[in-house]
mmCIF file of C-alpha atoms in Angstrom:
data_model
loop_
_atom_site.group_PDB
_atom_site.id
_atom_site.type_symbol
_atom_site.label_atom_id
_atom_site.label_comp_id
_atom_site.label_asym_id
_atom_site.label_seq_id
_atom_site.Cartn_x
_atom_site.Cartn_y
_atom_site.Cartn_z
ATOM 1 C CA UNK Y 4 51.706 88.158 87.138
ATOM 2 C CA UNK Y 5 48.858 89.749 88.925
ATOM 3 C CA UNK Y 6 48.672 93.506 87.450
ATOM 4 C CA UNK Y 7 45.895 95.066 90.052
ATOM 5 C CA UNK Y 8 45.476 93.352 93.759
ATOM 6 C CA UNK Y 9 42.595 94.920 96.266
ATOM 7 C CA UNK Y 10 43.142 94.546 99.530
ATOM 8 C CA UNK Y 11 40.646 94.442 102.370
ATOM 9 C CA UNK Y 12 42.276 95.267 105.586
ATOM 10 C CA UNK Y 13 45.546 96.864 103.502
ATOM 11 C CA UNK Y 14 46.501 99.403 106.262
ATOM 12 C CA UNK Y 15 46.747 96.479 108.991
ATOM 13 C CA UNK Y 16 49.827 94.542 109.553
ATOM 14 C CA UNK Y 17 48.746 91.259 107.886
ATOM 15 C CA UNK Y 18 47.480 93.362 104.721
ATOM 16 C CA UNK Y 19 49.906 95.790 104.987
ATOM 17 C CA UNK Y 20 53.266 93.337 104.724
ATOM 18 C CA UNK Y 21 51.354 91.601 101.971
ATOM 19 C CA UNK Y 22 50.882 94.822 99.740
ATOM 20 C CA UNK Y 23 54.863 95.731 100.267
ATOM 21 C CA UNK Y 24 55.138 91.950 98.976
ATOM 22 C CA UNK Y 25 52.825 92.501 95.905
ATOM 23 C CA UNK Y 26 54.118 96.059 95.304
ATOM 24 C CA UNK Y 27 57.824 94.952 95.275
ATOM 25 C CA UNK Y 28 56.816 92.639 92.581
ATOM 26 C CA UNK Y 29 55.030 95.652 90.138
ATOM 27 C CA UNK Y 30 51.489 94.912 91.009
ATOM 28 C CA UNK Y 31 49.207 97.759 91.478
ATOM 29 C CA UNK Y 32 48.288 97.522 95.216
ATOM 30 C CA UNK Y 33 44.375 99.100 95.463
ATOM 31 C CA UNK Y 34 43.681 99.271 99.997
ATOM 32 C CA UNK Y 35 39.931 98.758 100.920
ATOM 33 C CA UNK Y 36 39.468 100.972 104.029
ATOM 34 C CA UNK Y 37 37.754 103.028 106.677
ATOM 35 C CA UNK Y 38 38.868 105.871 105.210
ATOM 36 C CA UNK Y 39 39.694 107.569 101.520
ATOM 37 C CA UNK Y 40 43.195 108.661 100.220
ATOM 38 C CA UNK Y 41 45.689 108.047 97.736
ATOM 39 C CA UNK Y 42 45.155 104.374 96.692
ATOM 40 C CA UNK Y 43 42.463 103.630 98.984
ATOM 41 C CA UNK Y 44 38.671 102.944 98.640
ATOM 42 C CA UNK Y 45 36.510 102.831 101.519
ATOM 43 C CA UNK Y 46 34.097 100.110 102.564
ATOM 44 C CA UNK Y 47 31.005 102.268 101.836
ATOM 45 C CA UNK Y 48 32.147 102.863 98.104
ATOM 46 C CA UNK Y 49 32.313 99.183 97.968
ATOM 47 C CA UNK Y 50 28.961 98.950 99.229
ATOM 48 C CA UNK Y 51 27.525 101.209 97.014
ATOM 49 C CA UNK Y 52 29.293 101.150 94.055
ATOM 50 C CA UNK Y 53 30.822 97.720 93.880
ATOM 51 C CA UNK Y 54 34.739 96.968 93.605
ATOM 52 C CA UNK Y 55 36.774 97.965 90.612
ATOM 53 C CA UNK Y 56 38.264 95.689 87.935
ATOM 54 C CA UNK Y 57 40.791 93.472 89.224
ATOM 55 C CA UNK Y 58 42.780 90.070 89.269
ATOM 56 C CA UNK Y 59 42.748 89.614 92.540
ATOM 57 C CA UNK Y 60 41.086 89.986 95.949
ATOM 58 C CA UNK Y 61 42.281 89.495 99.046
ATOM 59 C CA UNK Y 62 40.396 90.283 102.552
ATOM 60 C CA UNK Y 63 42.458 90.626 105.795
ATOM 61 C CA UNK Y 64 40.342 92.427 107.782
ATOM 62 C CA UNK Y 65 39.337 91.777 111.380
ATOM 63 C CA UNK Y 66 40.322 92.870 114.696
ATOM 64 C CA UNK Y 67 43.141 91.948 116.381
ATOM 65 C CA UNK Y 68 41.874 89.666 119.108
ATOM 66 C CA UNK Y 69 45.614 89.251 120.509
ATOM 67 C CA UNK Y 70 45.631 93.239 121.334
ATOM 68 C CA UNK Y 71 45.695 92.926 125.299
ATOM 69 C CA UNK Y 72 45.658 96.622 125.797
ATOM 70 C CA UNK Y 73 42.025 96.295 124.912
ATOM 71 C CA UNK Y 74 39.507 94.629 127.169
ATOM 72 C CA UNK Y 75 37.205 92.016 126.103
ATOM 73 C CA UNK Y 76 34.313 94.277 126.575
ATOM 74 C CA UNK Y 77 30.567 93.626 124.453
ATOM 75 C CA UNK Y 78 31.292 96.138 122.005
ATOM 76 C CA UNK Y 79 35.142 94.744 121.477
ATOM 77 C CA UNK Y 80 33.551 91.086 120.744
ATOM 78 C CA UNK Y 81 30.932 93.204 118.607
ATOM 79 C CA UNK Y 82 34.070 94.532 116.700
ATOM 80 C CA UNK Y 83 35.880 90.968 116.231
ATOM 81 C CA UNK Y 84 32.813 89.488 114.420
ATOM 82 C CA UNK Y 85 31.736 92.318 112.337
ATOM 83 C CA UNK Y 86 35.544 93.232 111.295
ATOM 84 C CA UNK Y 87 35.646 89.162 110.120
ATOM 85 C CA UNK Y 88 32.058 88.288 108.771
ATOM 86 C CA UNK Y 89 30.707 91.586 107.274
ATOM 87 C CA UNK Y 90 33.676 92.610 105.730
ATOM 88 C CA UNK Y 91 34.222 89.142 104.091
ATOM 89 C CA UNK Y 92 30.294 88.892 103.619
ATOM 90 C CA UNK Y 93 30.383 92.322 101.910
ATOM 91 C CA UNK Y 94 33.639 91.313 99.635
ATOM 92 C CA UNK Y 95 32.092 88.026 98.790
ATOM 93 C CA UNK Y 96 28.595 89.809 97.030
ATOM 94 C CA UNK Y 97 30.798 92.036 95.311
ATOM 95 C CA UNK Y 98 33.158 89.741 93.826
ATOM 96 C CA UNK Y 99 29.770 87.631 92.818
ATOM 97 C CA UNK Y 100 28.465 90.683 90.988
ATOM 98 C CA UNK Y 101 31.340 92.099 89.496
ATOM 99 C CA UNK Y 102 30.794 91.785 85.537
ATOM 100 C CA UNK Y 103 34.120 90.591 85.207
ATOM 101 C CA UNK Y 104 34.976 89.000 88.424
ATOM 102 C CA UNK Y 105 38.829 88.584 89.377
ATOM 103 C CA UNK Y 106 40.678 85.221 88.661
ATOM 104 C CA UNK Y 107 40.937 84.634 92.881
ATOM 105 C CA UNK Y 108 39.636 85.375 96.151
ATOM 106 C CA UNK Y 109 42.160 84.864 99.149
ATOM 107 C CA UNK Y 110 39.881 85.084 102.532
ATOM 108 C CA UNK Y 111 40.949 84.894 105.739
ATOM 109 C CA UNK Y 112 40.470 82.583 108.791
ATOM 110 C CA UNK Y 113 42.131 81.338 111.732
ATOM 111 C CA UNK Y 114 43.817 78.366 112.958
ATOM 112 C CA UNK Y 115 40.718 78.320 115.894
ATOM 113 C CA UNK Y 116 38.503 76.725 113.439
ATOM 114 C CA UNK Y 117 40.234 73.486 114.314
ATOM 115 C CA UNK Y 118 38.976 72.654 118.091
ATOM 116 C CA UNK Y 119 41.728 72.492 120.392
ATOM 117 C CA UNK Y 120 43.160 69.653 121.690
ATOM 118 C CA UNK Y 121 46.003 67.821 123.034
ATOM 119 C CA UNK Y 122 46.337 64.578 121.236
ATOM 120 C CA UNK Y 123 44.671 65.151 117.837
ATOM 121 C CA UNK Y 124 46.723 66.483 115.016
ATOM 122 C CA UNK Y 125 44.619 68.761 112.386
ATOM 123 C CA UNK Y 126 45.125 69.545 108.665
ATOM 124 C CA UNK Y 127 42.464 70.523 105.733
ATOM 125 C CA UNK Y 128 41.064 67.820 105.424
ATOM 126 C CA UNK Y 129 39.944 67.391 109.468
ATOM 127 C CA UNK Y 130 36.527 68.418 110.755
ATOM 128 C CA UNK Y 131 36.232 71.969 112.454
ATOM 129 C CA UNK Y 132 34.175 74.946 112.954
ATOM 130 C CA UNK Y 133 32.581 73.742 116.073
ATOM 131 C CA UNK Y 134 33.458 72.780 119.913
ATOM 132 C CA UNK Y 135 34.061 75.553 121.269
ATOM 133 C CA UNK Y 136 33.521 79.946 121.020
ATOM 134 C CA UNK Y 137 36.632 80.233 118.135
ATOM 135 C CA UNK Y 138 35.817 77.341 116.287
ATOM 136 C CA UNK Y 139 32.053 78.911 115.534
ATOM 137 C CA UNK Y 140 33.287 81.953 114.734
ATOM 138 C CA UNK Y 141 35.604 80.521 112.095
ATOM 139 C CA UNK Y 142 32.932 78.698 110.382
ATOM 140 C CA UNK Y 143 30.565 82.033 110.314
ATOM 141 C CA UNK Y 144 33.820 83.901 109.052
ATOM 142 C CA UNK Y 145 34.583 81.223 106.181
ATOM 143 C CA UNK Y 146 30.933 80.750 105.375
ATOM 144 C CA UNK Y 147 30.122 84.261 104.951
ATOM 145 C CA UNK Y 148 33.225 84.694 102.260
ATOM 146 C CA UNK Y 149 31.400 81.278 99.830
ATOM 147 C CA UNK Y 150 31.058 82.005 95.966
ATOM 148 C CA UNK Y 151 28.033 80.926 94.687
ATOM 149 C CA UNK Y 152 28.938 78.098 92.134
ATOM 150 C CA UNK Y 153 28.255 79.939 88.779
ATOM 151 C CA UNK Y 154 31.231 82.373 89.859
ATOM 152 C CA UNK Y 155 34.027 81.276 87.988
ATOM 153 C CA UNK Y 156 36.579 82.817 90.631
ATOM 154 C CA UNK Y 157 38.870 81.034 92.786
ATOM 155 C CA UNK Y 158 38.232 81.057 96.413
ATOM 156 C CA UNK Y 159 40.947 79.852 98.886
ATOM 157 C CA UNK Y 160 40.975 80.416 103.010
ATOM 158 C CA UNK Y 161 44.543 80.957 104.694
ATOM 159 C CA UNK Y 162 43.688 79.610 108.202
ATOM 160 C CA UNK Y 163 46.185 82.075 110.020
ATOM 161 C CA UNK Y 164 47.923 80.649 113.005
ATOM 162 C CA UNK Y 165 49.895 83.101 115.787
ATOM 163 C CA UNK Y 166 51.979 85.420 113.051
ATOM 164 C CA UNK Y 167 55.646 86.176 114.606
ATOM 165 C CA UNK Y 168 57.269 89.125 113.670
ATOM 166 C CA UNK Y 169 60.253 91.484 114.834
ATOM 167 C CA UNK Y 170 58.142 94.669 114.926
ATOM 168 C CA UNK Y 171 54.176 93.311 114.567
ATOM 169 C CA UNK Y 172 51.873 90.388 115.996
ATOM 170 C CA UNK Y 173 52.298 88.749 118.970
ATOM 171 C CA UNK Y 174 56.147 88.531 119.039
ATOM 172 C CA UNK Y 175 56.999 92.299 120.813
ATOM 173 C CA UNK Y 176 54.629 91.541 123.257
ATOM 174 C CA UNK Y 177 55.610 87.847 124.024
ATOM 175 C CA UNK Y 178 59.639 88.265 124.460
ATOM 176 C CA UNK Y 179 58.918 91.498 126.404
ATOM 177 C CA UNK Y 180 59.377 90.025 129.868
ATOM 178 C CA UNK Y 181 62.193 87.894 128.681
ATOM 179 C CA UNK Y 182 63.989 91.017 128.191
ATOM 180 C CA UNK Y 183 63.920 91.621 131.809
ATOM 181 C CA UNK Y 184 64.151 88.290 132.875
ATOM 182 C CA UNK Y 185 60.760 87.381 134.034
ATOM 183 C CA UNK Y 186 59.374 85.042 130.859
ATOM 184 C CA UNK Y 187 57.840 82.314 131.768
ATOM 185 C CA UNK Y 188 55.132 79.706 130.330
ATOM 186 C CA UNK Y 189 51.406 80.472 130.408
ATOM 187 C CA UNK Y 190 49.235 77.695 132.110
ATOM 188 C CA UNK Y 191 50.429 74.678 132.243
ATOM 189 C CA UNK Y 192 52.728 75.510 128.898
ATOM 190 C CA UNK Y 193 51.721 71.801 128.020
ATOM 191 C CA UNK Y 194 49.245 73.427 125.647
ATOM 192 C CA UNK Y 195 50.055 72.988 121.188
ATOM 193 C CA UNK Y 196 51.263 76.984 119.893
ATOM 194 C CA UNK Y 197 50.330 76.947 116.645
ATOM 195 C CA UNK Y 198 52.545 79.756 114.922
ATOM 196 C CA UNK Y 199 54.210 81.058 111.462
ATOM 197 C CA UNK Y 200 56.845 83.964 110.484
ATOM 198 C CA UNK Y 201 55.874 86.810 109.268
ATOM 199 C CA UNK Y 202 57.843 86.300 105.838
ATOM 200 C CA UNK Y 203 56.217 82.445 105.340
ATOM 201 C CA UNK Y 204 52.637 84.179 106.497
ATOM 202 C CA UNK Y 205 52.882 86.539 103.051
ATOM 203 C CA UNK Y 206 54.481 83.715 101.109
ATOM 204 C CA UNK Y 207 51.957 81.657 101.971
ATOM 205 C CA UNK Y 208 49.168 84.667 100.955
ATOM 206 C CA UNK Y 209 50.907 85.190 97.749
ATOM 207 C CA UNK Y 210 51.259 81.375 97.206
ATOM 208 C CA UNK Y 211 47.281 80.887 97.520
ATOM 209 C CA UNK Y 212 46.756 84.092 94.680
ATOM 210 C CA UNK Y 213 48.836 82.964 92.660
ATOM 211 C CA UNK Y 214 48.828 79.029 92.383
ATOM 212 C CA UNK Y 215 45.853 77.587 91.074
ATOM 213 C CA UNK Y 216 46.241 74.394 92.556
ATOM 214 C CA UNK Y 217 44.954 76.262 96.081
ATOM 215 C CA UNK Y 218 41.440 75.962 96.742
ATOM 216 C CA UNK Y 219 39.492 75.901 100.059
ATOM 217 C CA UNK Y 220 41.539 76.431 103.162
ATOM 218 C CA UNK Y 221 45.291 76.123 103.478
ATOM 219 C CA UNK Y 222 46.860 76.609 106.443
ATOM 220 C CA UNK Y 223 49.299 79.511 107.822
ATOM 221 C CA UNK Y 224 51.099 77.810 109.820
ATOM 222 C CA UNK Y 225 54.768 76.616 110.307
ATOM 223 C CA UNK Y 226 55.719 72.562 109.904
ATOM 224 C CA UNK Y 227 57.093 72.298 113.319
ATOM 225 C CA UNK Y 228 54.411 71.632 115.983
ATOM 226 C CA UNK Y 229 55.908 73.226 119.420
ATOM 227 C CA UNK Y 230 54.289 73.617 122.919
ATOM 228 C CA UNK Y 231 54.063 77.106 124.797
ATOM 229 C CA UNK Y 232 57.000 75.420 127.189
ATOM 230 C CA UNK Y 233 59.484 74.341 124.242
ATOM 231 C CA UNK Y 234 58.419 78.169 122.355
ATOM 232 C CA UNK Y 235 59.430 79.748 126.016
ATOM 233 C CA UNK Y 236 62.753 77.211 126.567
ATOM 234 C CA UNK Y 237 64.143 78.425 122.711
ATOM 235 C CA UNK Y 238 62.929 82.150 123.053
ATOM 236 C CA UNK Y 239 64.549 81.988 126.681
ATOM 237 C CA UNK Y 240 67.781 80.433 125.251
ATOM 238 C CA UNK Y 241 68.374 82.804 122.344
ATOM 239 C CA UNK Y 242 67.837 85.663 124.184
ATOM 240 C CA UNK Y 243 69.987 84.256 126.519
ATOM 241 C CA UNK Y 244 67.081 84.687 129.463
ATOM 242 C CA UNK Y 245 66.182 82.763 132.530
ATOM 243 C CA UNK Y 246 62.707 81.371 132.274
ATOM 244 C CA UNK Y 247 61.668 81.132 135.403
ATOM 245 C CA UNK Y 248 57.999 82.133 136.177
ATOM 246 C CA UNK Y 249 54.330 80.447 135.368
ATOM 247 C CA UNK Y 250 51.396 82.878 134.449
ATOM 248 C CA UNK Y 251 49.004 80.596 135.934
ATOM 249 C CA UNK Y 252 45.752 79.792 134.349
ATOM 250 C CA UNK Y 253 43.232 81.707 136.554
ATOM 251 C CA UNK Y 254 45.271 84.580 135.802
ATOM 252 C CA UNK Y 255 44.920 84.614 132.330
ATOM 253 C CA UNK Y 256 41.517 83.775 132.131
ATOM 254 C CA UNK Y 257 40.761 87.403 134.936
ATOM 255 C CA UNK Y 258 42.559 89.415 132.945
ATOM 256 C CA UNK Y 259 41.081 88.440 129.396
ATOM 257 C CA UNK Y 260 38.161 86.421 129.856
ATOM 258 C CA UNK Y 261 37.315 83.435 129.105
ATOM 259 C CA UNK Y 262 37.689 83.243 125.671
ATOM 260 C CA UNK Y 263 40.129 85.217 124.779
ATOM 261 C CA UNK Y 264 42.746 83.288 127.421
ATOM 262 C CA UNK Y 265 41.351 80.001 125.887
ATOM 263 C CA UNK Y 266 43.449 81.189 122.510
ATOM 264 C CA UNK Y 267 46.562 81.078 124.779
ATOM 265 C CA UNK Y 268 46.354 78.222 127.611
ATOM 266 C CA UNK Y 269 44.812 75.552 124.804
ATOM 267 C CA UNK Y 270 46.120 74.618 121.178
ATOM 268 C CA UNK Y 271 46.003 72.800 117.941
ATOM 269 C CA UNK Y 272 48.482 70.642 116.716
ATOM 270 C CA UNK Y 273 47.735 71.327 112.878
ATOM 271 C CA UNK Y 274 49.551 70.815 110.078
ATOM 272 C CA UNK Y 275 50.167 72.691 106.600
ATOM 273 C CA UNK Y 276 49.516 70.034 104.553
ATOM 274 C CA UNK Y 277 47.912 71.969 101.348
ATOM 275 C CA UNK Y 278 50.581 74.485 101.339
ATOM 276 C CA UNK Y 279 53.708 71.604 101.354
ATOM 277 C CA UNK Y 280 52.024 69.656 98.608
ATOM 278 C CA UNK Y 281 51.092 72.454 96.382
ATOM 279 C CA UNK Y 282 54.756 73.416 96.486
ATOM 280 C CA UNK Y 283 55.132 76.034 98.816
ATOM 281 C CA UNK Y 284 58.733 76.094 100.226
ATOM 282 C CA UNK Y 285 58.657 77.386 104.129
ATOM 283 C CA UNK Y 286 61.773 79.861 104.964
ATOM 284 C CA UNK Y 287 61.205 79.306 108.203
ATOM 285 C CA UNK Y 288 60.032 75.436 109.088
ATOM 286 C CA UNK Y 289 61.093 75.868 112.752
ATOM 287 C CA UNK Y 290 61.260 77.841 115.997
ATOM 288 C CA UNK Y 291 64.779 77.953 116.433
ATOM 289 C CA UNK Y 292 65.431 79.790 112.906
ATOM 290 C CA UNK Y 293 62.386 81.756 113.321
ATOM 291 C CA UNK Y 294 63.273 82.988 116.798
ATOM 292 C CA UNK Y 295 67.087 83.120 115.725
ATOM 293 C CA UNK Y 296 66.276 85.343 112.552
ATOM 294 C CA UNK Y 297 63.552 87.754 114.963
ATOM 295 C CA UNK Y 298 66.403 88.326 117.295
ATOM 296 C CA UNK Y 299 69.082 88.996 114.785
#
């Protein structure tokens, strides 16, 4: 068992639903943060003084891109990269010069390293980390979290997909206007929507610390490969909610830019290969129970 965890990104609500996980089983839960208090460290002690002993260390930092009440303004793309790359860069050096450096070192990624596309099907063993804005910005996120070789830690990548949960993520703001009847699809809903519950996104976390069969990326992400138009149909059905209405694309693309709307009207199809032949055992393998367990 892992006796001491640190956590980069703790107080967020990736981090924060894996430290209830790690805490739940007895292991000491240490939060790497903005800001000091009771089991916390900030960044800037890190900095300066380097991280404390440990077994593990896990980085979930960066900046929710999926938060639409936030524009996609210079300084909020400014916040997206340094929130992923120096935080992970800054972890990475002081895991590398710790004098007894923890057994693993779970960094973070997304399922945009994979271009998207409608006919290929991705796992970890496919190309990525360029075509297009996401893609790049995975690579420089994964590259700046690399051990040098003559660390004898562990290093494994969860390539996060869209996380679904009852009161976090995407979810609340998703089946909001099915609950007054005006869900619809986005674009053409033909596009892949790569996602994973909540519950499998932690067990998949606490899979990668704690099986040492998990190096490199694994993906976070669900075996079922849906469309936005089938994720809209079974949302629509179990909340028992017409689905009537198309965002179109334009629309998308005014109100978030470019890039941002790119991470909703296009997909991957990507699998979870690693994570299925290491062992891992998905609770939730498909939409319908997913959706079915949210709305219980």
């Amino acid at each position: 068992m892992l006796k001491k965890v640190v956590i980069g990104g703790g107080s967020g609500y990736v981090g924060g639903l894996i430290k209830k996980a790690l805490e739940r089983r007895g292991t000491e839960v240490i939060v790497l943060s903005r800001s000091a208090g009771a089991g916390r460290i900030t960044w800037d002690e890190v900095r300066g003084n380097g991280l404390p002993e440990c077994d593990a260390v896990v980085n979930c930092s960066g900046q929710n891109v999926l938060d639409f009440t936030k524009r996609w303004t210079p300084e909020f793309e400014r916040s997206v990269r340094e929130s992923r790359i120096d935080r992970t860069r800054d972890l990475a050096k002081s895991v590398a010069a710790m004098a007894k450096p923890p057994k693993v070192f779970v960094a973070t990624s997304g399922i945009g390293y994979y271009p998207t596309s409608a006919q290929k099907t991705y796992d970890e063993s496919s190309e990525g980390g360029a075509g297009d804005y996401w893609s790049a910005l995975s690579q420089e996120w994964e590259d700046s979290g690399k051990l040098l070789a003559s660390v004898s830690t562990r290093h494994a990548i969860v390539r996060l997909s869209v996380v679904l949960g009852r009161d976090g993520g995407a979810y609340p703001q998703m089946r909001f206007p099915f609950a007054f009847g005006v869900g619809g699809n986005t674009g053409t809903g033909e596009q892949w929507f790569p996602w994973v519950h909540e519950e499998d996104m932690v067990g998949i976390f606490l899979h990668a610390l704690e099986n040492d069969a998990v190096k490199g990326p694994i993906n976070g992400i669900a075996p079922e490969s849906d469309t936005n138009a089938q994720f809209v149909r079974k949302l629509a059905s179990i909340m028992h909610r017409p689905y009537l209405f198309t965002v179109p694309g334009f629309v998308m693309s005014t109100l978030l830019g470019k890039d941002r709307s790119a991470m909703l009207l296009e997909g991957q199809n990507v699998k979870p290969t690693v994570a299925m032949e290491t062992g891992y055992q998905f609770k939730y393998p498909d939409l319908e129970s997913c959706i079915k367990a949210l709305e219980s």
